[in-house]
């Protein structure tokens, strides 16, 4: 039993050594954000719930703002802007409104990622050796639904300091399997959105299994750093999804669509 | 190890799906059958009922109506997967044995709310909170419009089966004005209707409880269940990363729980 435990610990080390999920940024003044997903198409609108986080820590902080940076699905930055923050209020940012003017000038596709960096880190956070992290809430409106579907941020994915980005996730030495612990409903459409929060391009395989765990679909794609990929499933036998890659944790955002209804959640 | 509650809300029934396969292949290689139990409070004790075995790679869903043998199905029903059979009754939550621990992510279940038209869900789990704990969470989730209802669902379990109550308070962050307070219970899913709050889309609210901790779920529905949305807010520790993040959380809780009197 003791030998088994030692072997199990040694095996875990092989998967962990030099392969951090979220590493510390190089600079203590760095601002950190999740890599959120924007969707913008005929039936899709994206919103972000902006809160003046520094003022939550220190009510005397004024003139706070955020830098919001947009990336295409291939990870290429295509737009950034500053938004002034209002202390103690909720600011619902209509991402689709921001994108509408950019779309007139260039092709940006229908999905991509964005990051939100605060301009100011309160003293207490610096003093305790921590970093401000924007992992807030995105919502999506599908068709003409009267409600938005909310999903929270997930990873401390990207750091920003002095006009430079730093991707915070490592890459795995070995291929890893991420098993979505969810029973797919064969009558529904699934749009699985995955982002790459490492600094390398990654080969990713999406494996769809039937109820007997037989592989019925395997598709392989590449996702650039800061990029994103959408994998669609509509199959009468689909029951499970496995994502195989060298990403440390290939946790997707799942869009489950049934006629006019949307259910969005972190997988 | 975690429990998986069956949640409930107006216009919906809860449906929880347990999956007996691990979330990844690198923190373990779990491939065994597990026991399914339902744990609930009855006569001041935790009661656990064995529901069968779940084979490796299988999934199984449960709704409240599957538990007609429970005297009060309004009480929280906690499902679990374990390698051990649970004690039938206990003053403390039964010990769940799983030989492999998964953290990236943790082993979760699908927690759904299902209406006659649609469903909404999140992947979650529930561990017991210490009895000396508090809640502070900022809530930019409430939705507005005709035929739209908003609810706060506060999920709590504690190790002890002893019943206790606390008060939750909702404040407008701008004015620091108390806009709602309600008594809530431990070991429960507490439903708080927030349709009567005097707020609009620009108002940020903060929910606090000085004596109890919860997972705060925000549930919105439109047209009596035709459209649904469900998500939980983060604890304050998620506003920062690395360093002494729980001291940062402690600072925030102290600041706000003192300020909001």
mmCIF file with all atom_site columns, C-alpha atoms in Angstrom, chain A residues 152-243:
data_model
loop_
_atom_site.group_PDB
_atom_site.id
_atom_site.type_symbol
_atom_site.label_atom_id
_atom_site.label_alt_id
_atom_site.label_comp_id
_atom_site.label_asym_id
_atom_site.label_entity_id
_atom_site.label_seq_id
_atom_site.pdbx_PDB_ins_code
_atom_site.Cartn_x
_atom_site.Cartn_y
_atom_site.Cartn_z
_atom_site.occupancy
_atom_site.B_iso_or_equiv
_atom_site.pdbx_formal_charge
_atom_site.auth_seq_id
_atom_site.auth_comp_id
_atom_site.auth_asym_id
_atom_site.auth_atom_id
_atom_site.pdbx_PDB_model_num
ATOM 1  C CA . UNK A 1 152 ? -18.498 33.553 -14.545 1.00 0.00 ? 152 UNK A CA 1
ATOM 2  C CA . UNK A 1 153 ? -14.825 33.984 -15.380 1.00 0.00 ? 153 UNK A CA 1
ATOM 3  C CA . UNK A 1 154 ? -12.648 30.974 -14.957 1.00 0.00 ? 154 UNK A CA 1
ATOM 4  C CA . UNK A 1 155 ? -8.883  31.382 -15.191 1.00 0.00 ? 155 UNK A CA 1
ATOM 5  C CA . UNK A 1 156 ? -6.350  34.062 -14.329 1.00 0.00 ? 156 UNK A CA 1
ATOM 6  C CA . UNK A 1 157 ? -5.226  33.731 -17.918 1.00 0.00 ? 157 UNK A CA 1
ATOM 7  C CA . UNK A 1 158 ? -3.304  36.775 -19.121 1.00 0.00 ? 158 UNK A CA 1
ATOM 8  C CA . UNK A 1 159 ? -1.182  39.462 -17.470 1.00 0.00 ? 159 UNK A CA 1
ATOM 9  C CA . UNK A 1 160 ? -0.570  42.946 -18.814 1.00 0.00 ? 160 UNK A CA 1
ATOM 10 C CA . UNK A 1 161 ? 2.173   45.385 -17.901 1.00 0.00 ? 161 UNK A CA 1
ATOM 11 C CA . UNK A 1 162 ? 3.934   48.141 -19.816 1.00 0.00 ? 162 UNK A CA 1
ATOM 12 C CA . UNK A 1 163 ? 2.180   47.314 -23.108 1.00 0.00 ? 163 UNK A CA 1
ATOM 13 C CA . UNK A 1 164 ? 3.178   43.658 -22.942 1.00 0.00 ? 164 UNK A CA 1
ATOM 14 C CA . UNK A 1 165 ? 1.018   40.583 -22.503 1.00 0.00 ? 165 UNK A CA 1
ATOM 15 C CA . UNK A 1 166 ? 2.118   37.502 -20.628 1.00 0.00 ? 166 UNK A CA 1
ATOM 16 C CA . UNK A 1 167 ? 0.183   34.242 -20.882 1.00 0.00 ? 167 UNK A CA 1
ATOM 17 C CA . UNK A 1 168 ? 0.007   32.680 -17.431 1.00 0.00 ? 168 UNK A CA 1
ATOM 18 C CA . UNK A 1 169 ? -0.703  29.028 -18.094 1.00 0.00 ? 169 UNK A CA 1
ATOM 19 C CA . UNK A 1 170 ? 2.022   26.524 -18.845 1.00 0.00 ? 170 UNK A CA 1
ATOM 20 C CA . UNK A 1 171 ? 1.919   23.642 -21.305 1.00 0.00 ? 171 UNK A CA 1
ATOM 21 C CA . UNK A 1 172 ? 1.879   19.979 -20.409 1.00 0.00 ? 172 UNK A CA 1
ATOM 22 C CA . UNK A 1 173 ? 4.710   17.594 -21.219 1.00 0.00 ? 173 UNK A CA 1
ATOM 23 C CA . UNK A 1 174 ? 2.190   14.797 -21.796 1.00 0.00 ? 174 UNK A CA 1
ATOM 24 C CA . UNK A 1 175 ? -1.162  14.806 -23.535 1.00 0.00 ? 175 UNK A CA 1
ATOM 25 C CA . UNK A 1 176 ? -4.002  15.286 -21.064 1.00 0.00 ? 176 UNK A CA 1
ATOM 26 C CA . UNK A 1 177 ? -7.638  14.328 -21.211 1.00 0.00 ? 177 UNK A CA 1
ATOM 27 C CA . UNK A 1 178 ? -10.289 16.709 -19.894 1.00 0.00 ? 178 UNK A CA 1
ATOM 28 C CA . UNK A 1 179 ? -13.503 14.759 -19.342 1.00 0.00 ? 179 UNK A CA 1
ATOM 29 C CA . UNK A 1 180 ? -16.601 16.920 -19.397 1.00 0.00 ? 180 UNK A CA 1
ATOM 30 C CA . UNK A 1 181 ? -18.686 15.562 -16.490 1.00 0.00 ? 181 UNK A CA 1
ATOM 31 C CA . UNK A 1 182 ? -21.914 16.228 -18.329 1.00 0.00 ? 182 UNK A CA 1
ATOM 32 C CA . UNK A 1 183 ? -24.400 14.037 -20.167 1.00 0.00 ? 183 UNK A CA 1
ATOM 33 C CA . UNK A 1 184 ? -24.969 15.488 -23.618 1.00 0.00 ? 184 UNK A CA 1
ATOM 34 C CA . UNK A 1 185 ? -28.566 15.497 -24.829 1.00 0.00 ? 185 UNK A CA 1
ATOM 35 C CA . UNK A 1 186 ? -28.662 14.175 -28.404 1.00 0.00 ? 186 UNK A CA 1
ATOM 36 C CA . UNK A 1 187 ? -31.605 16.448 -29.259 1.00 0.00 ? 187 UNK A CA 1
ATOM 37 C CA . UNK A 1 188 ? -29.673 19.621 -28.503 1.00 0.00 ? 188 UNK A CA 1
ATOM 38 C CA . UNK A 1 189 ? -26.959 21.566 -30.276 1.00 0.00 ? 189 UNK A CA 1
ATOM 39 C CA . UNK A 1 190 ? -23.720 22.053 -28.352 1.00 0.00 ? 190 UNK A CA 1
ATOM 40 C CA . UNK A 1 191 ? -21.182 24.726 -29.172 1.00 0.00 ? 191 UNK A CA 1
ATOM 41 C CA . UNK A 1 192 ? -18.027 24.054 -27.190 1.00 0.00 ? 192 UNK A CA 1
ATOM 42 C CA . UNK A 1 193 ? -15.755 27.101 -26.909 1.00 0.00 ? 193 UNK A CA 1
ATOM 43 C CA . UNK A 1 194 ? -12.167 26.575 -25.863 1.00 0.00 ? 194 UNK A CA 1
ATOM 44 C CA . UNK A 1 195 ? -9.471  29.218 -25.378 1.00 0.00 ? 195 UNK A CA 1
ATOM 45 C CA . UNK A 1 196 ? -5.699  28.826 -25.313 1.00 0.00 ? 196 UNK A CA 1
ATOM 46 C CA . UNK A 1 197 ? -4.268  30.594 -22.251 1.00 0.00 ? 197 UNK A CA 1
ATOM 47 C CA . UNK A 1 198 ? -0.686  29.410 -22.783 1.00 0.00 ? 198 UNK A CA 1
ATOM 48 C CA . UNK A 1 199 ? 1.964   31.104 -24.903 1.00 0.00 ? 199 UNK A CA 1
ATOM 49 C CA . UNK A 1 200 ? 2.200   28.233 -27.428 1.00 0.00 ? 200 UNK A CA 1
ATOM 50 C CA . UNK A 1 201 ? -0.001  27.008 -30.241 1.00 0.00 ? 201 UNK A CA 1
ATOM 51 C CA . UNK A 1 202 ? -1.813  23.814 -29.178 1.00 0.00 ? 202 UNK A CA 1
ATOM 52 C CA . UNK A 1 203 ? -3.171  20.828 -31.048 1.00 0.00 ? 203 UNK A CA 1
ATOM 53 C CA . UNK A 1 204 ? -6.554  19.923 -29.546 1.00 0.00 ? 204 UNK A CA 1
ATOM 54 C CA . UNK A 1 205 ? -8.695  16.861 -30.235 1.00 0.00 ? 205 UNK A CA 1
ATOM 55 C CA . UNK A 1 206 ? -12.408 16.798 -29.450 1.00 0.00 ? 206 UNK A CA 1
ATOM 56 C CA . UNK A 1 207 ? -13.655 13.245 -28.895 1.00 0.00 ? 207 UNK A CA 1
ATOM 57 C CA . UNK A 1 208 ? -17.375 12.573 -28.745 1.00 0.00 ? 208 UNK A CA 1
ATOM 58 C CA . UNK A 1 209 ? -18.461 9.256  -27.196 1.00 0.00 ? 209 UNK A CA 1
ATOM 59 C CA . UNK A 1 210 ? -21.764 7.402  -27.307 1.00 0.00 ? 210 UNK A CA 1
ATOM 60 C CA . UNK A 1 211 ? -23.516 5.860  -24.318 1.00 0.00 ? 211 UNK A CA 1
ATOM 61 C CA . UNK A 1 212 ? -21.219 2.803  -24.474 1.00 0.00 ? 212 UNK A CA 1
ATOM 62 C CA . UNK A 1 213 ? -18.095 4.998  -24.550 1.00 0.00 ? 213 UNK A CA 1
ATOM 63 C CA . UNK A 1 214 ? -17.441 4.219  -28.208 1.00 0.00 ? 214 UNK A CA 1
ATOM 64 C CA . UNK A 1 215 ? -15.755 7.058  -30.045 1.00 0.00 ? 215 UNK A CA 1
ATOM 65 C CA . UNK A 1 216 ? -18.192 8.429  -32.651 1.00 0.00 ? 216 UNK A CA 1
ATOM 66 C CA . UNK A 1 217 ? -16.428 11.683 -33.570 1.00 0.00 ? 217 UNK A CA 1
ATOM 67 C CA . UNK A 1 218 ? -12.801 12.756 -33.348 1.00 0.00 ? 218 UNK A CA 1
ATOM 68 C CA . UNK A 1 219 ? -11.792 16.117 -34.771 1.00 0.00 ? 219 UNK A CA 1
ATOM 69 C CA . UNK A 1 220 ? -8.411  17.728 -34.307 1.00 0.00 ? 220 UNK A CA 1
ATOM 70 C CA . UNK A 1 221 ? -7.639  21.434 -34.580 1.00 0.00 ? 221 UNK A CA 1
ATOM 71 C CA . UNK A 1 222 ? -4.948  23.937 -33.641 1.00 0.00 ? 222 UNK A CA 1
ATOM 72 C CA . UNK A 1 223 ? -5.588  26.860 -31.296 1.00 0.00 ? 223 UNK A CA 1
ATOM 73 C CA . UNK A 1 224 ? -3.177  29.786 -31.241 1.00 0.00 ? 224 UNK A CA 1
ATOM 74 C CA . UNK A 1 225 ? -2.103  31.480 -28.032 1.00 0.00 ? 225 UNK A CA 1
ATOM 75 C CA . UNK A 1 226 ? -4.856  33.925 -26.914 1.00 0.00 ? 226 UNK A CA 1
ATOM 76 C CA . UNK A 1 227 ? -7.039  32.305 -29.558 1.00 0.00 ? 227 UNK A CA 1
ATOM 77 C CA . UNK A 1 228 ? -10.257 30.364 -29.367 1.00 0.00 ? 228 UNK A CA 1
ATOM 78 C CA . UNK A 1 229 ? -12.029 27.566 -31.152 1.00 0.00 ? 229 UNK A CA 1
ATOM 79 C CA . UNK A 1 230 ? -15.650 26.518 -31.498 1.00 0.00 ? 230 UNK A CA 1
ATOM 80 C CA . UNK A 1 231 ? -16.538 22.847 -31.831 1.00 0.00 ? 231 UNK A CA 1
ATOM 81 C CA . UNK A 1 232 ? -20.158 22.023 -32.640 1.00 0.00 ? 232 UNK A CA 1
ATOM 82 C CA . UNK A 1 233 ? -21.922 18.792 -31.676 1.00 0.00 ? 233 UNK A CA 1
ATOM 83 C CA . UNK A 1 234 ? -25.344 17.745 -32.932 1.00 0.00 ? 234 UNK A CA 1
ATOM 84 C CA . UNK A 1 235 ? -25.437 14.000 -33.054 1.00 0.00 ? 235 UNK A CA 1
ATOM 85 C CA . UNK A 1 236 ? -28.187 11.592 -32.107 1.00 0.00 ? 236 UNK A CA 1
ATOM 86 C CA . UNK A 1 237 ? -25.687 9.308  -30.351 1.00 0.00 ? 237 UNK A CA 1
ATOM 87 C CA . UNK A 1 238 ? -23.565 11.928 -28.562 1.00 0.00 ? 238 UNK A CA 1
ATOM 88 C CA . UNK A 1 239 ? -23.326 11.354 -24.804 1.00 0.00 ? 239 UNK A CA 1
ATOM 89 C CA . UNK A 1 240 ? -19.879 12.459 -23.614 1.00 0.00 ? 240 UNK A CA 1
ATOM 90 C CA . UNK A 1 241 ? -17.094 14.833 -24.600 1.00 0.00 ? 241 UNK A CA 1
ATOM 91 C CA . UNK A 1 242 ? -13.373 14.448 -23.960 1.00 0.00 ? 242 UNK A CA 1
ATOM 92 C CA . UNK A 1 243 ? -10.865 17.135 -24.891 1.00 0.00 ? 243 UNK A CA 1
#
